[in-house]
PDB file of C-alpha atoms in Angstrom:
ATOM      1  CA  UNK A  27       6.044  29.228 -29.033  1.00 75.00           C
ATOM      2  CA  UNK A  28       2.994  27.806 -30.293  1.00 91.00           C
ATOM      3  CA  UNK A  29       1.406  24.586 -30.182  1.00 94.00           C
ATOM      4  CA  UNK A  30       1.888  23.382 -33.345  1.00 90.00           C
ATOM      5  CA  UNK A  31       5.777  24.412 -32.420  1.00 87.00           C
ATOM      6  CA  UNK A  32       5.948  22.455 -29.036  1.00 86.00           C
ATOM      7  CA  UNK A  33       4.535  19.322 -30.122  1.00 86.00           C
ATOM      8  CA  UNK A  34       7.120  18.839 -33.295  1.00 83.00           C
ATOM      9  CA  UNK A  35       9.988  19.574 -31.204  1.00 83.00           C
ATOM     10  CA  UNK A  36       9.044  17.136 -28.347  1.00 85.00           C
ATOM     11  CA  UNK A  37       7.176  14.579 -30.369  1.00 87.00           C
ATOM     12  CA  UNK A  38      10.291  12.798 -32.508  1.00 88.00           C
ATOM     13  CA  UNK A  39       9.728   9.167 -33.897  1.00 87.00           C
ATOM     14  CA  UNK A  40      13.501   8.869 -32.216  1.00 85.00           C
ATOM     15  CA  UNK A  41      11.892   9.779 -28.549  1.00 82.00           C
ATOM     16  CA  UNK A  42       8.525   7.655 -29.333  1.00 85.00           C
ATOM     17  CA  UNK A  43       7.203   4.526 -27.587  1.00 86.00           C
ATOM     18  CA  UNK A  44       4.941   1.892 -28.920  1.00 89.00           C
ATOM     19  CA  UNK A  45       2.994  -1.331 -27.167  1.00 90.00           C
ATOM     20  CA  UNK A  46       0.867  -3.472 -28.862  1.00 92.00           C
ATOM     21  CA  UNK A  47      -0.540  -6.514 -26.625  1.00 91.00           C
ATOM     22  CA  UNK A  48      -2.470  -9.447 -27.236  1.00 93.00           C
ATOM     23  CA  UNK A  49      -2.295 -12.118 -29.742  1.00 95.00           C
ATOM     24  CA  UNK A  50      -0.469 -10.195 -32.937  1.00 94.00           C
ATOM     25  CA  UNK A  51       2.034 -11.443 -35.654  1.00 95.00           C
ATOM     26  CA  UNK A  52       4.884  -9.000 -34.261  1.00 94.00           C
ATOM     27  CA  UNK A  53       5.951  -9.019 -37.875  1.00 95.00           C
ATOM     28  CA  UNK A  54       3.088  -7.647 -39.279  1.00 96.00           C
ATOM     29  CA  UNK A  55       2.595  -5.268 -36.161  1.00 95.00           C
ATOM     30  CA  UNK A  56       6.155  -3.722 -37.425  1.00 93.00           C
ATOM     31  CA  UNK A  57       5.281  -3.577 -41.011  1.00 96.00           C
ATOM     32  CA  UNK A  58       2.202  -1.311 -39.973  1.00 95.00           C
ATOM     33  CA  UNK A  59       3.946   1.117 -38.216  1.00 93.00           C
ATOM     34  CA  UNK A  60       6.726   1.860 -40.744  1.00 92.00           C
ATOM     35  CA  UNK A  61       4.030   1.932 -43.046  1.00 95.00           C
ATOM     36  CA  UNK A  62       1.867   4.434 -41.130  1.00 93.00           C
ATOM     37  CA  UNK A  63       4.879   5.801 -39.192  1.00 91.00           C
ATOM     38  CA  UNK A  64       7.665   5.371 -41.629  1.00 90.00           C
ATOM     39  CA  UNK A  65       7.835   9.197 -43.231  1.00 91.00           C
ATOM     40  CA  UNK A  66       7.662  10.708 -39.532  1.00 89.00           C
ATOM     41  CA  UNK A  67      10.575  13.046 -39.665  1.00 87.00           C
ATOM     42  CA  UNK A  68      13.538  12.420 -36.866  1.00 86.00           C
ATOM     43  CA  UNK A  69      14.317  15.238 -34.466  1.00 86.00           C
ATOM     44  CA  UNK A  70      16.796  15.878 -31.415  1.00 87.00           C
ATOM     45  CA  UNK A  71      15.041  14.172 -28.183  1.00 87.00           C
ATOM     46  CA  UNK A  72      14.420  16.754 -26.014  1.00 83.00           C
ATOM     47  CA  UNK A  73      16.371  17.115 -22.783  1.00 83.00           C
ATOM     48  CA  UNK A  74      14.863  15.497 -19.761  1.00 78.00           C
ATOM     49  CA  UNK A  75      16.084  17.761 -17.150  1.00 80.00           C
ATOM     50  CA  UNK A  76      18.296  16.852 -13.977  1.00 79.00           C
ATOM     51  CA  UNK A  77      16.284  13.542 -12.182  1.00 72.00           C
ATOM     52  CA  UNK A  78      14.591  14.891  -9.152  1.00 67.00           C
ATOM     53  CA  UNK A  79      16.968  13.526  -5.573  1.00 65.00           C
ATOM     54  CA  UNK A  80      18.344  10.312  -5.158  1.00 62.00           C
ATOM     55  CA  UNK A  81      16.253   9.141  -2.108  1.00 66.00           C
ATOM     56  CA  UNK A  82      13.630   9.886  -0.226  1.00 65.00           C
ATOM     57  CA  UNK A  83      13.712  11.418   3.736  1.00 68.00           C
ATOM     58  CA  UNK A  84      15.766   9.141   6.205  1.00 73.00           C
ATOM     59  CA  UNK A  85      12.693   9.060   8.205  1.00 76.00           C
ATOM     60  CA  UNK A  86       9.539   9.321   8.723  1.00 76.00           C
ATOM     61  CA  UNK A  87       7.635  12.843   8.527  1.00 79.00           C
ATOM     62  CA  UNK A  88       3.856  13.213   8.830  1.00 79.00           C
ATOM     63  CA  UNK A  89       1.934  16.259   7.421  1.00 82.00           C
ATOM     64  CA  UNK A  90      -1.024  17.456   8.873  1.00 80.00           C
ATOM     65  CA  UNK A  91      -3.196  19.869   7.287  1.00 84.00           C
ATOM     66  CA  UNK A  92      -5.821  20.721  10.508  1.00 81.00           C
ATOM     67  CA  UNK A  93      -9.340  20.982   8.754  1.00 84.00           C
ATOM     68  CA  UNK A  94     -11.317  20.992  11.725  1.00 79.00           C
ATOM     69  CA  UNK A  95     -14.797  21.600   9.835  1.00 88.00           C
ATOM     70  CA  UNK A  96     -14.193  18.964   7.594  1.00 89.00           C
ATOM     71  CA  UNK A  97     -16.015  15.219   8.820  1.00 90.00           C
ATOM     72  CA  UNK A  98     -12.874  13.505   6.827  1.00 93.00           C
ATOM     73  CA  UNK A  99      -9.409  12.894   6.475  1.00 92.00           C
ATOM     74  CA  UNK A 100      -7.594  12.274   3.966  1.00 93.00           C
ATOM     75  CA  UNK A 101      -4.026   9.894   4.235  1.00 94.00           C
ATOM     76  CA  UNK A 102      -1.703   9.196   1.914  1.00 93.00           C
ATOM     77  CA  UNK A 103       1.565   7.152   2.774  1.00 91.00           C
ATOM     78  CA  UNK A 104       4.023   7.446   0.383  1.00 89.00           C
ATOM     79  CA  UNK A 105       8.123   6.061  -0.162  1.00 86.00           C
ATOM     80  CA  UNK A 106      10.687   5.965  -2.989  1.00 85.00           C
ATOM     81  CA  UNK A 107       9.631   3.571  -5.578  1.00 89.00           C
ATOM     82  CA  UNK A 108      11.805   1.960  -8.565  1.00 91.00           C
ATOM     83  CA  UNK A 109      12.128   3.598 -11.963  1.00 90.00           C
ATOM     84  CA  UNK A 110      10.041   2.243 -15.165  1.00 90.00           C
ATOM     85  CA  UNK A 111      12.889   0.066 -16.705  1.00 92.00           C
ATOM     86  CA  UNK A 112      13.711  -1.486 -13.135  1.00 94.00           C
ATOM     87  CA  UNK A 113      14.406  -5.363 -13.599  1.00 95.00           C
ATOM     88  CA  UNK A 114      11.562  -5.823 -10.846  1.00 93.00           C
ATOM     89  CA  UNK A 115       8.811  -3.903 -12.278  1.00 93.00           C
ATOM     90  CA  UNK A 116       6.732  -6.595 -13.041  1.00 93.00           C
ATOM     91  CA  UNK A 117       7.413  -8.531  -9.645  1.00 92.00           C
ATOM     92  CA  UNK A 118       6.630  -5.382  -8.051  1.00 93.00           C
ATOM     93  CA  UNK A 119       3.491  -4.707  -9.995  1.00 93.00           C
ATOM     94  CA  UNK A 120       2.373  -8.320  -8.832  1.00 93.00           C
ATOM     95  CA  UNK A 121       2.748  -7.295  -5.608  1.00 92.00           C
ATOM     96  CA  UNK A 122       0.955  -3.843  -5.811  1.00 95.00           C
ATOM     97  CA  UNK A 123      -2.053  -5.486  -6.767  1.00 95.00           C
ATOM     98  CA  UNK A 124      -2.404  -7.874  -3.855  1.00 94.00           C
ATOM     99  CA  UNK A 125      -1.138  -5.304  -1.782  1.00 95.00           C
ATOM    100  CA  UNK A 126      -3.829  -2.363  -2.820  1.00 95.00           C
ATOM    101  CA  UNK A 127      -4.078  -2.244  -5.948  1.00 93.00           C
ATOM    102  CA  UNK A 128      -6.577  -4.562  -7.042  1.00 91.00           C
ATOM    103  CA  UNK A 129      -9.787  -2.779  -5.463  1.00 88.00           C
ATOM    104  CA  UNK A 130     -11.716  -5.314  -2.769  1.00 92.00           C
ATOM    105  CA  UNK A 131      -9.313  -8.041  -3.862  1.00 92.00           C
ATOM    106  CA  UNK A 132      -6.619  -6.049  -1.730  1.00 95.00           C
ATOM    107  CA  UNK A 133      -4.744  -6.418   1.290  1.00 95.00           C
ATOM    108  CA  UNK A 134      -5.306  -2.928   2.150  1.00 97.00           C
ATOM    109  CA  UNK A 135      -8.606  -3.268   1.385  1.00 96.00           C
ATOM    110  CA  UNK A 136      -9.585  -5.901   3.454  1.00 96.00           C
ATOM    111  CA  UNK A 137      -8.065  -4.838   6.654  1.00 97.00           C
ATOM    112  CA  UNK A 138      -9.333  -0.883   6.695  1.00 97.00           C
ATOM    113  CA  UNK A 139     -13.058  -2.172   5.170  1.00 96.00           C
ATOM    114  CA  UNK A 140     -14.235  -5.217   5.331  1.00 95.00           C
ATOM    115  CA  UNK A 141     -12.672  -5.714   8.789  1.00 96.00           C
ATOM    116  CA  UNK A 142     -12.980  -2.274  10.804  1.00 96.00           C
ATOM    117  CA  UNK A 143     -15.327  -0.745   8.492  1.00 96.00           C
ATOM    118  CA  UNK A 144     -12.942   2.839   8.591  1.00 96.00           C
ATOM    119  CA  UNK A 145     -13.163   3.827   4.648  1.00 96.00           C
ATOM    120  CA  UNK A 146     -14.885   3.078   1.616  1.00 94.00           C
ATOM    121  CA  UNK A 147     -12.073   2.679  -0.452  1.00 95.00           C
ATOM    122  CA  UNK A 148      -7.907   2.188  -0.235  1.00 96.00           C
ATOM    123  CA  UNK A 149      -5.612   1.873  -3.139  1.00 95.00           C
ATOM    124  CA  UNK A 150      -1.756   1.904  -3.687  1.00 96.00           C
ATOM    125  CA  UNK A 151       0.569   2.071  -6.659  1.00 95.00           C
ATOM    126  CA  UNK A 152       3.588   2.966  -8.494  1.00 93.00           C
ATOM    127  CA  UNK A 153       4.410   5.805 -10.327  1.00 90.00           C
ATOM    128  CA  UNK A 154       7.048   4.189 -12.884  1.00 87.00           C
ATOM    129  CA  UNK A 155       9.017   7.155 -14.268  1.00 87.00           C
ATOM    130  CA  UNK A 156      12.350   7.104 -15.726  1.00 84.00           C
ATOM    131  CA  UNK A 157      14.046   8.127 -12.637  1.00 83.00           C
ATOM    132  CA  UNK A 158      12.355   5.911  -8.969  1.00 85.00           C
ATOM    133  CA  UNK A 159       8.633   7.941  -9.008  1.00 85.00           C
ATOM    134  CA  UNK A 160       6.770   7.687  -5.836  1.00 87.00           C
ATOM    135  CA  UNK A 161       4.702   4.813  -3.870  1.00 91.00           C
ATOM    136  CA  UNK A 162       1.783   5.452  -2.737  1.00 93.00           C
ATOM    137  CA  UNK A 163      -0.988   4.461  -0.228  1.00 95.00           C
ATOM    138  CA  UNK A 164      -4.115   6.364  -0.441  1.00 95.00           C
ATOM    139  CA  UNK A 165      -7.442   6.311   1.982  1.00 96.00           C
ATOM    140  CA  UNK A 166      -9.856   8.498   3.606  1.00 95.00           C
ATOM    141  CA  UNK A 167     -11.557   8.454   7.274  1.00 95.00           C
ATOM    142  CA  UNK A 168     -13.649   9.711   9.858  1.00 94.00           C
ATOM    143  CA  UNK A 169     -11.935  12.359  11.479  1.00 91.00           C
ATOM    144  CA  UNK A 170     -12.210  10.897  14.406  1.00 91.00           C
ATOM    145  CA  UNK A 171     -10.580   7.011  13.435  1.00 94.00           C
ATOM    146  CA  UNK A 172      -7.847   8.530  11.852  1.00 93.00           C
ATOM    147  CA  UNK A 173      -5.212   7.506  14.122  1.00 93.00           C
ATOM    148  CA  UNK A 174      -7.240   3.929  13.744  1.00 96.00           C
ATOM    149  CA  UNK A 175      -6.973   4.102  10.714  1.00 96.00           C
ATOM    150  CA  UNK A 176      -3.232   5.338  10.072  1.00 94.00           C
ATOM    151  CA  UNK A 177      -2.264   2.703  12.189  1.00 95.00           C
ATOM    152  CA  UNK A 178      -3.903  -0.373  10.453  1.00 96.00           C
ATOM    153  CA  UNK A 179      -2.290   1.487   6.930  1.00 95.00           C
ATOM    154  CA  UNK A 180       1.433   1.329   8.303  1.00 93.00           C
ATOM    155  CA  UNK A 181       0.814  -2.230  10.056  1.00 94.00           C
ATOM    156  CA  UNK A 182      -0.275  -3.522   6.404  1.00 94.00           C
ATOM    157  CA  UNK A 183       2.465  -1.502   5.083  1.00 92.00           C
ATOM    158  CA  UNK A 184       5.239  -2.813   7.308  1.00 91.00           C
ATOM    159  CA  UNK A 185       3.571  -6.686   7.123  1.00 91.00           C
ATOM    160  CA  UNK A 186       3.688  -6.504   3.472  1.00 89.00           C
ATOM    161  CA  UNK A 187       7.833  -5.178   3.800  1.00 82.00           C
ATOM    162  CA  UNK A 188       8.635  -8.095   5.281  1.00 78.00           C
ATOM    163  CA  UNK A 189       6.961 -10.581   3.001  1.00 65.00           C
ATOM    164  CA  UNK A 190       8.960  -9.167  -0.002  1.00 59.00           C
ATOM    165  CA  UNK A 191      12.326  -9.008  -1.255  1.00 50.00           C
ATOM    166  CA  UNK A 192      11.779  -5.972  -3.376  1.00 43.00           C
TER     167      UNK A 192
END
């Protein structure tokens, strides 16, 4: 199969998503893209495949991957998350970025720098597919503060649980 092939059988006008933000006439927005858009040919959408399983582990698991000549670890936390067409996405994006995904504006953030000085950097976020994707929460460590660290992770974690309904 070539290219050329691949893309016309998975890229269908029937299967394709547009956003336009800011301050538009929504009218004219449509009139543009059936003007630019409207000859596109239709085509079968291609099969998604079966979703991936229904929920994550019924408990908690930790991974590690013993690197003792490396000066750094790496952690990532990660749960089920909701699917891209979830009621609370937006309520949940809300509170992704006080939670760690804003940069030095987060939670996260805050607690593992500014106040114990064990990373440069900490960010989490949604993966919004069409089935629940993953959360995530991502730093890095000394080696030797990575329980420290870890710890101060799952306490923000589980503090941030319990202030939210979703």
């Amino acid at each position: 199969v070539t290219a050329r092939a691949y893309h016309k059988r998975l890229f269908v006008p029937n299967g394709a998503i547009v956003s336009v933000t800011g301050d538009v006439d929504a009218q004219a927005v449509i009139a543009a893209l059936r003007d630019r858009f409207g000859a596109w040919p239709g085509g079968a959408v291609a099969d998604p495949g079966p979703p991936p399983p229904a929920q994550a582990p019924e408990r908690r698991t930790v991974t590690v991957v013993d690197r003792p000549d490396l000066g750094q670890a790496r952690i990532v936390v990660g749960h089920e998350g909701i699917a891209r067409a979830d009621d609370d996405r937006i309520a949940v994006s809300l509170f992704n970025t006080i939670l760690g995904g804003s940069g030095f504006a987060s939670r996260l953030m805050n607690a593992l720098r500014a106040e114990e000085g064990l990373t440069y950097g900490v960010s989490s976020g949604y993966s919004l597919r069409r089935v629940p994707g993953p959360f995530f929460a991502a730093t890095f460590t000394r080696v030797e503060k990575l329980r420290a660290a870890l710890d101060i992770l799952l306490a923000e974690l589980a503090r941030a649980h319990g202030h939210c309904e979703i």
